[in-house]
Each structure stands twice: as C-alpha cells, then as structure tokens.
Coordinates of C-alpha atoms and ligand atoms in Angstrom, one line a residue:
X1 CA 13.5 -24.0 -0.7
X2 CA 14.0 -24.8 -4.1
X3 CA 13.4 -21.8 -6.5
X4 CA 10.3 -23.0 -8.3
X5 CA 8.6 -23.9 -4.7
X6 CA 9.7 -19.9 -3.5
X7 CA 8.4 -18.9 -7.1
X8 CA 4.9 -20.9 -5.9
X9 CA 4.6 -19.5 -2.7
X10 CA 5.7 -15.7 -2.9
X11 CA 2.7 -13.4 -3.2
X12 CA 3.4 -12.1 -6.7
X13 CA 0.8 -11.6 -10.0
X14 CA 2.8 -10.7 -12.6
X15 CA 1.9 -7.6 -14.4
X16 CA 1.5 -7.4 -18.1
X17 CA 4.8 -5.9 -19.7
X18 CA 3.2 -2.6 -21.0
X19 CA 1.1 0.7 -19.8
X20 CA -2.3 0.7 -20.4
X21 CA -5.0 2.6 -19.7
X22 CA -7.6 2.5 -17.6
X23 CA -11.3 4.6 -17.5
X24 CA -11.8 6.4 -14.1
X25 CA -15.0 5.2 -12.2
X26 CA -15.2 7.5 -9.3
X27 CA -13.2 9.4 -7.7
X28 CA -14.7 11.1 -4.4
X29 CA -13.9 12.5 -0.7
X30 CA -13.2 10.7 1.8
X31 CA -12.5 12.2 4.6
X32 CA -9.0 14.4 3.9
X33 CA -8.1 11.6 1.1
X34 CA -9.7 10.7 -2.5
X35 CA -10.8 7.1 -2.9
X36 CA -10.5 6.8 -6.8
X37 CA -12.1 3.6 -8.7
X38 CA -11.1 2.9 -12.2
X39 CA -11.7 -0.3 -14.6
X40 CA -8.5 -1.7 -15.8
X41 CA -10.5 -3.9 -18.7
X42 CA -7.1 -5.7 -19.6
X43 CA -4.9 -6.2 -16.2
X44 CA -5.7 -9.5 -13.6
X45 CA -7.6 -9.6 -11.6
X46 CA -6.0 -11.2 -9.1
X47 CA -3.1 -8.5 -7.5
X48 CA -1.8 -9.5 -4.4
X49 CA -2.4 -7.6 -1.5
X50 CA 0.5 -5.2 -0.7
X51 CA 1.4 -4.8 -4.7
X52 CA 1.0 -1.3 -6.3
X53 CA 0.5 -0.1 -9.5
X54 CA 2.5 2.7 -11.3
X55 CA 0.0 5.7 -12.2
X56 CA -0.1 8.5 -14.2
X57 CA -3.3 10.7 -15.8
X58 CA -3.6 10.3 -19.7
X59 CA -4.1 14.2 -19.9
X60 CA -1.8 16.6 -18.2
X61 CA 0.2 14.7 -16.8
X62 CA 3.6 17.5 -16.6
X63 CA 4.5 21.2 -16.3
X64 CA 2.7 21.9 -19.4
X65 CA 2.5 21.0 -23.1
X66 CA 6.2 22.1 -23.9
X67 CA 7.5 20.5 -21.0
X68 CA 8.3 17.1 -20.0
X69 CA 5.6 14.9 -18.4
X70 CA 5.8 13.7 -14.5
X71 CA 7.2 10.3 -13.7
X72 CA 3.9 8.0 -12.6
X73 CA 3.6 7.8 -8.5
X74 CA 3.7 4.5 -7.1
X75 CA 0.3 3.7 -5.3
X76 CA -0.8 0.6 -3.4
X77 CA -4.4 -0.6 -4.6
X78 CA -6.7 -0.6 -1.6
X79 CA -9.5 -2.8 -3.2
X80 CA -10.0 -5.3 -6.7
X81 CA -13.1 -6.6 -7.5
X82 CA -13.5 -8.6 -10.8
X83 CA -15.5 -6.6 -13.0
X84 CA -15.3 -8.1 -16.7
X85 CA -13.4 -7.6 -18.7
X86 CA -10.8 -7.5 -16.3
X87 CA -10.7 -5.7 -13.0
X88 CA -12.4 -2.8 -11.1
X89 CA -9.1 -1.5 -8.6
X90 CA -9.9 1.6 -6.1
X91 CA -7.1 3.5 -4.6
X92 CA -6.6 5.9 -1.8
X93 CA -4.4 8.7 -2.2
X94 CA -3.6 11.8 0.0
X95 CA -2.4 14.8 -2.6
X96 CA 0.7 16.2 -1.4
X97 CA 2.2 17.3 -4.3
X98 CA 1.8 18.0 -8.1
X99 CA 1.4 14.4 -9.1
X100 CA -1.3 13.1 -6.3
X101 CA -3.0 16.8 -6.9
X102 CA -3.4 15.7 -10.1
X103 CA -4.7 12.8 -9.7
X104 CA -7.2 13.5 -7.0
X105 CA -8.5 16.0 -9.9
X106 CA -9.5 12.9 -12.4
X107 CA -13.1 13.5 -13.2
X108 CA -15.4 10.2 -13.9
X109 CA -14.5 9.0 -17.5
X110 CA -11.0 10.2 -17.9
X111 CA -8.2 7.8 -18.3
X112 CA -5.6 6.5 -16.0
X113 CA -2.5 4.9 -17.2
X114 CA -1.4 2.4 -15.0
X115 CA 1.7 -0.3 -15.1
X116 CA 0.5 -3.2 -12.7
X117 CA 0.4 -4.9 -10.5
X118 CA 4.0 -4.7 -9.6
X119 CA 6.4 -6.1 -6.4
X120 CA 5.6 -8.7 -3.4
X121 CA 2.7 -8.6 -1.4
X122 CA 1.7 -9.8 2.1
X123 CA 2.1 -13.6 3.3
X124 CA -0.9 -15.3 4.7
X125 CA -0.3 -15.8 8.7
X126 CA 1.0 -19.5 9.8
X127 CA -1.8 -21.3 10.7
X128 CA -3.1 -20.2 14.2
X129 CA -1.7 -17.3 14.1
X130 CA -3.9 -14.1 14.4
X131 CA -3.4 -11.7 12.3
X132 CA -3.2 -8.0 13.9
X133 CA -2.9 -5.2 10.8
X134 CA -1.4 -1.9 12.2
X135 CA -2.3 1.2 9.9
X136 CA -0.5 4.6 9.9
X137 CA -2.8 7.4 7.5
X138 CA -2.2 7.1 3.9
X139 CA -0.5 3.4 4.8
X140 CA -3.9 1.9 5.5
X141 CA -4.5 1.3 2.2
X142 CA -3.2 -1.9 1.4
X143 CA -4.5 -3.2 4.8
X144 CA -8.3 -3.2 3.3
X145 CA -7.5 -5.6 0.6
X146 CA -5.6 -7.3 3.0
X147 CA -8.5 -7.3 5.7
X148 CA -10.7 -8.6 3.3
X149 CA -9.0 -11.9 2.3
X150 CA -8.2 -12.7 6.1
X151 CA -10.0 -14.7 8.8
X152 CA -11.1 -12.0 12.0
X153 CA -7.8 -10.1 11.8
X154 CA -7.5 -7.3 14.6
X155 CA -7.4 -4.1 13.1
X156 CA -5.2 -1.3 14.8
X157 CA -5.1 2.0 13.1
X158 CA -4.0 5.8 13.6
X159 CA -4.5 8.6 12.1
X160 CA -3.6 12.7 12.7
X161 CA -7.2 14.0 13.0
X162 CA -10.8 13.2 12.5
X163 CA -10.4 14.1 8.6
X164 CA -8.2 11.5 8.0
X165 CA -9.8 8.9 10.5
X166 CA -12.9 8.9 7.9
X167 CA -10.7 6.2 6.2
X168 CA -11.4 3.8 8.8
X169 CA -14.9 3.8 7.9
X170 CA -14.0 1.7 5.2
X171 CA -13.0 -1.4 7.6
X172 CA -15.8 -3.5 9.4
X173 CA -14.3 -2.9 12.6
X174 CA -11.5 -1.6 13.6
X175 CA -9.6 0.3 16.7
X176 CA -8.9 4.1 16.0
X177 CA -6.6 6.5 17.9
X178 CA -6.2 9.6 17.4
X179 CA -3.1 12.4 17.5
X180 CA -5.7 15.3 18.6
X181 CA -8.2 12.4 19.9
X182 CA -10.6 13.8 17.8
X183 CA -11.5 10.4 17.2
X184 CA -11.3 6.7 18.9
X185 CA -8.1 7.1 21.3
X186 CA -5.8 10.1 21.7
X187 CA -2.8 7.6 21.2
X188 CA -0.2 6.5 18.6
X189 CA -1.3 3.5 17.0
X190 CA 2.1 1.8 18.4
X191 CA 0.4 1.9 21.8
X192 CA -2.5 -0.2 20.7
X193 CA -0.8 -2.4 19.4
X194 CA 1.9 -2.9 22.3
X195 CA -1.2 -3.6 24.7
X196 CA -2.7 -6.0 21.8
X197 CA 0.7 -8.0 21.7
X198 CA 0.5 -10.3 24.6
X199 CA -2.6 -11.8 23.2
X200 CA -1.2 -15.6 21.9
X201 CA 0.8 -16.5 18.7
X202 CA 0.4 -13.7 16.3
X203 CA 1.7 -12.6 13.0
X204 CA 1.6 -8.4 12.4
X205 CA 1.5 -6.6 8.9
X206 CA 1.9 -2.9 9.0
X207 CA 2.0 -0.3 6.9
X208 CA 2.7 3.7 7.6
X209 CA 5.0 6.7 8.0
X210 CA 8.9 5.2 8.4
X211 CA 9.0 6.0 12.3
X212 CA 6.0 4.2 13.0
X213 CA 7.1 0.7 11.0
X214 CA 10.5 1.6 13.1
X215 CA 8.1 1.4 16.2
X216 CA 6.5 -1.7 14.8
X217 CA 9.8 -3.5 13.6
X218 CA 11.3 -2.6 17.1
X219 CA 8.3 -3.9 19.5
X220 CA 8.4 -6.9 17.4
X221 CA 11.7 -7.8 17.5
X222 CA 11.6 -7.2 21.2
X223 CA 8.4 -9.7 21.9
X224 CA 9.7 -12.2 19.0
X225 CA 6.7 -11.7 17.0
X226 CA 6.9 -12.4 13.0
X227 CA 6.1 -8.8 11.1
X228 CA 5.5 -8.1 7.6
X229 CA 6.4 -4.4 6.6
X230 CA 4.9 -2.4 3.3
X231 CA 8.0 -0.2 3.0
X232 CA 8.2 3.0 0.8
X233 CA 10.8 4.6 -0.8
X234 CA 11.2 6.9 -4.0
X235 CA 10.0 4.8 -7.3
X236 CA 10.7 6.2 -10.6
X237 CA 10.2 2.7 -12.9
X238 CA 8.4 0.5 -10.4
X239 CA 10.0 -2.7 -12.1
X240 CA 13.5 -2.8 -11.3
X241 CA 15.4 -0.6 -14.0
X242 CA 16.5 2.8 -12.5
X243 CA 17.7 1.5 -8.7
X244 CA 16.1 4.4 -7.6
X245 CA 14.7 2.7 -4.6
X246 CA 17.2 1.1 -2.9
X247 CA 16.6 0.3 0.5
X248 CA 19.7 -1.5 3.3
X249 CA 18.8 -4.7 4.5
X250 CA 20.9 -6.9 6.9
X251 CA 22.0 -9.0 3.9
X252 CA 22.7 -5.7 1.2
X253 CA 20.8 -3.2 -0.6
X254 CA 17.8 -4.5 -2.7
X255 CA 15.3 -3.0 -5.0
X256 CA 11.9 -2.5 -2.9
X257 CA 10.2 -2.4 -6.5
X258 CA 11.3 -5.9 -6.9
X259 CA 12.2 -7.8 -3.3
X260 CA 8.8 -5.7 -1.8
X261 CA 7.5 -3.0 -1.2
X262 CA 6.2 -6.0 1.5
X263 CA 9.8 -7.0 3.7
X264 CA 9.6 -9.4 6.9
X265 CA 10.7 -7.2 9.2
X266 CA 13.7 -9.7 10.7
X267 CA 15.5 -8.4 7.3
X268 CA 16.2 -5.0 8.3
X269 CA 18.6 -3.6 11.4
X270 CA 15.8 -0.5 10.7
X271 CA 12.5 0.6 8.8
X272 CA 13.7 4.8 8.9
Ligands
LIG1 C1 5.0 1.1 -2.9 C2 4.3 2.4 -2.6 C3 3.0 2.5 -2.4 C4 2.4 3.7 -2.2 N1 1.0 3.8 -1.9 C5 0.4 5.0 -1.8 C6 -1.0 5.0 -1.6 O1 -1.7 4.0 -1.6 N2 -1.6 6.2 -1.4 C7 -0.8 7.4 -1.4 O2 -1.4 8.5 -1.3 N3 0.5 7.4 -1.6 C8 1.1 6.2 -1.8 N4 2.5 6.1 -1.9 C9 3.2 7.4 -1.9 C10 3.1 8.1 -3.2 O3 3.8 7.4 -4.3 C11 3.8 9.5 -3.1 O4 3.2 10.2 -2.1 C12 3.7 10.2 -4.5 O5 4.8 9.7 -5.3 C13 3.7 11.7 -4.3 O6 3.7 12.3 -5.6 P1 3.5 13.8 -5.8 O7 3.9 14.2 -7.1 O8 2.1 14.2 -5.4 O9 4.4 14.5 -4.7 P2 6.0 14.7 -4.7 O10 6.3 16.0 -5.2 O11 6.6 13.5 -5.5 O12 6.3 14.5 -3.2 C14 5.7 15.4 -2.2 C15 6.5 15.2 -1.0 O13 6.4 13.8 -0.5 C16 7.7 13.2 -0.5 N5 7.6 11.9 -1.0 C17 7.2 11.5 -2.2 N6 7.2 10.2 -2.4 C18 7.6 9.7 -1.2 C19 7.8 8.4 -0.7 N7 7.6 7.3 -1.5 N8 8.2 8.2 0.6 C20 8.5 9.3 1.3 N9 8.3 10.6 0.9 C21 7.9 10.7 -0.3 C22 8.6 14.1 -1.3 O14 10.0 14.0 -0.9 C23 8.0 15.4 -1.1 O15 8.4 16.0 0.1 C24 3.1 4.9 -2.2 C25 4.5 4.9 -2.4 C26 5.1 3.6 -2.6 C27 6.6 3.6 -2.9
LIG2 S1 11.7 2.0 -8.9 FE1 13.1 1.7 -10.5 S2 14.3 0.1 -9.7 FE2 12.8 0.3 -8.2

C-alpha cells in the first residue's frame, strides 16, 4: 500500500496543534463511574472511534498553587455529537487517583482543557464480517462510540459488580457478566466471548484491563479470528514527544500515542 492510500484509509482526525479549552456540560453518576459531557466549540467533530483526548481541569489542576500542575490523563471519548460550533464529546472515567478525582469533581460550567483527538482508532470490519465488541469496566468506553457507527455488532461486556455494570445501560443491548454475578452472568467476559466465537466470519475489537486483551489476543490467535486491541499504557504528551509509552510489538517498540492506542492484535507476541 502506497503511503498516501494507508494515509486514506487509517482511522485518524487529526487534532488541532494546541490545548484548548473546553466548557463542562454535565458531569454525573453513573453507576461507580462519572459520565462527563463538555463542548469543545473549536475541535472536529469527527474523532475516530478508539482516539483519546489529553485532559486536564483549567482550575486546580496540581498539588497546590506553589506547586507544579499534573500532567493531563489520557482518556478515550465514549460519545461526539456535533453541537455547533464544533463538538459536544462525553467521557467516562473511573477516579482512581488525584488526576481522575479531580476530574470527576468538574462542576457544570468549568473548563476542561483538552489536546485532541489524538492516535488510531478502530477499522471498520471486512465486509461480512460481524463485529463482536468485548468490554472490560472502564475499557467500555470507546466501544459506545464504536457501537454506534456499526451495523448490529454483538456486544460482550464485564464488569466487577453491579455498580460498575450501570455502564452497560448506556448500550442498546448488550450481554453482561458479572465477577460477583450481581448482574447478567457470574463469568469473565472472556467466556462469552469464547462461546460467541464459533458463530461465522467475525472481526473482534476489545478494550479492558491488560490480562483480559491477553485473554482476547490469545483466544483469537488460537480460532484465527482478526482482533483489534485499544491498548493502554502510561501517556505523558499524548502526541509522540516524551516515548513514555512504549509498548513491544513483534516488529520493535512503537509509540501507542502515535501507532494506537488501537493495535491489530497479530502485532503483538502479548497484550500484558
Ligand atoms: C489511550 C488511553 C485511554 C484511556 N481512556 C480512559 C477512559 O476512557 N476512562 C478512564 O477512566 N481512564 C482511561 N484511561 C486511563 C487513565 O488515563 C488513567 O487512569 C489516568 O491517567 C489516571 O490518572 P490519576 O491521576 O487519576 O491516577 P494516577 O495516580 O495516574 O494512577 C492511579 C493508578 O493507576 C495506574 N495507572 C495510571 N494510568 C494507567 C494506565 N494508563 N495503565 C495502567 N495503569 C495506570 C497508576 O500506576 C496508579 O497505580 C486511558 C488511558 C489511555 C492510555
Ligand atoms: S505519550 Fe508521549 S510519546 Fe506517547
């Protein structure tokens, strides 16, 4: 493939070189995550799904006012809807730590600075392939964009408890298991997905905790079935300049800012 045909068909929107900020919409409960909506009147509104967006809060954003300010946290967006000028992106976080704290804190009105929408996102399935989405927790989030633009994909997703299955109220239909079986199947999502397998020519896209996109990559390479993987890995920059998130693939280390966070899963002898 010549470059400018790969440059045509990789899922990439290019995002403005600067930060800017955004006004937070909404920013509520869902379950035991925060689904925050904010308008981003100057970024396009086209992002790929299985991009992310680098973010940080305007307003105490660090340790304090002497001190030095957090790096932004890289974040899938889960949904974009045009909203003019420019685009209306929601985003589902869990808060583990001081900078997803803060941001689950963001009151309606505050402003988010964002740098977006950054890396490669998902490839649309061959045609007649199905499409079968696997979702692990926090890792569902791209998947909703994703669901959305796709024809009747399966929807496989696991969660630890009945908090954080509330998330799967936001897709139209999909399976649910359960660690504690508190809701849908006391199962990991793997399972599902090994008894949805045999079902005809089918292309997966998974995103979740690093052992369950090993479990993925592994019963895929096993039943020669094409994956997609949204990796993670530590991001400081998001675009490339600090090699901070390195990740081995058969052929070398690459940037996941840059060559993902979405890899086909053939590229690596691992996902852990
Ligand atoms: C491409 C990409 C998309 C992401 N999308 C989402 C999303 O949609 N929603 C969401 O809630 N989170 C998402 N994350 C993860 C999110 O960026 C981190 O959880 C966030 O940086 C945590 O910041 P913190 O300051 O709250 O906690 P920190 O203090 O930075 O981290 C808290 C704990 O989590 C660990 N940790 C932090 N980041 C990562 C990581 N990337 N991988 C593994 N362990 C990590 C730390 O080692 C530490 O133990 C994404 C990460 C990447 C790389
Ligand atoms: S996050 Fe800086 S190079 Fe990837």
């Amino acid at each position: 493939m010549t470059p400018q045909a790969a440059a045509a068909t990789e899922p990439r929107t290019l995002a403005p070189p600067e930060r800017r900020l955004s006004r937070v919409a909404a920013n509520e409960a869902l379950g035991a995550y925060r689904l925050i909506s904010t308008h981003d009147g100057h970024g396009p509104a086209d992002p790929r799904p299985g991009q992310f967006f680098m973010l940080a809060a305007a307003e105490r954003w660090g340790a304090g006012a002497d001190e030095r300010p957090y790096l932004p946290r890289a974040f899938s967006y889960a949904r974009a809807r045009p909203e003019r000028p420019g685009v209306r992106l929601d985003f589902l976080l869990e808060a583990i730590g001081p900078g997803t704290d803060r941001l689950a804190q963001l009151s309606p009105g505050e402003e988010l600075a964002l740098v977006g929408p950054l890396g490669v996102g998902f490839r649309p399935p061959e045609p007649g392939s199905r499409p079968l989405l696997v979702g692990g927790g926090i890792g569902t989030a791209p998947l909703l964009c994703l669901a959305e633009q796709l024809d009747s994909p399966t929807i496989l997703l696991g969660f630890r408890s009945g908090a954080h299955a509330e998330a799967a109220r936001l897709f139209p239909d999909a399976a649910v298991a359960t660690d504690d079986g508190s809701v849908g199947r006391r199962a990991l999502v793997t399972e599902l997905l090994a008894e949805e397998l045999d079902d005809g020519p089918t292309t997966v896209y998974a995103c979740g905790p690093a052992p369950m996109l090993e479990a993925v990559r592994a019963l895929c390479a096993e039943r020669g079935v094409p994956a997609q993987l949204a990796l993670e890995s530590g991001m400081a920059c998001g675009f490339g300049a600090c090699f901070g998130c390195v990740v081995p693939t058969k052929r070398g280390y690459i940037r996941l800012c840059l060559d993902g966070p979405v890899l086909d899963a053939d590229r690596l002898e691992s996902a852990l």
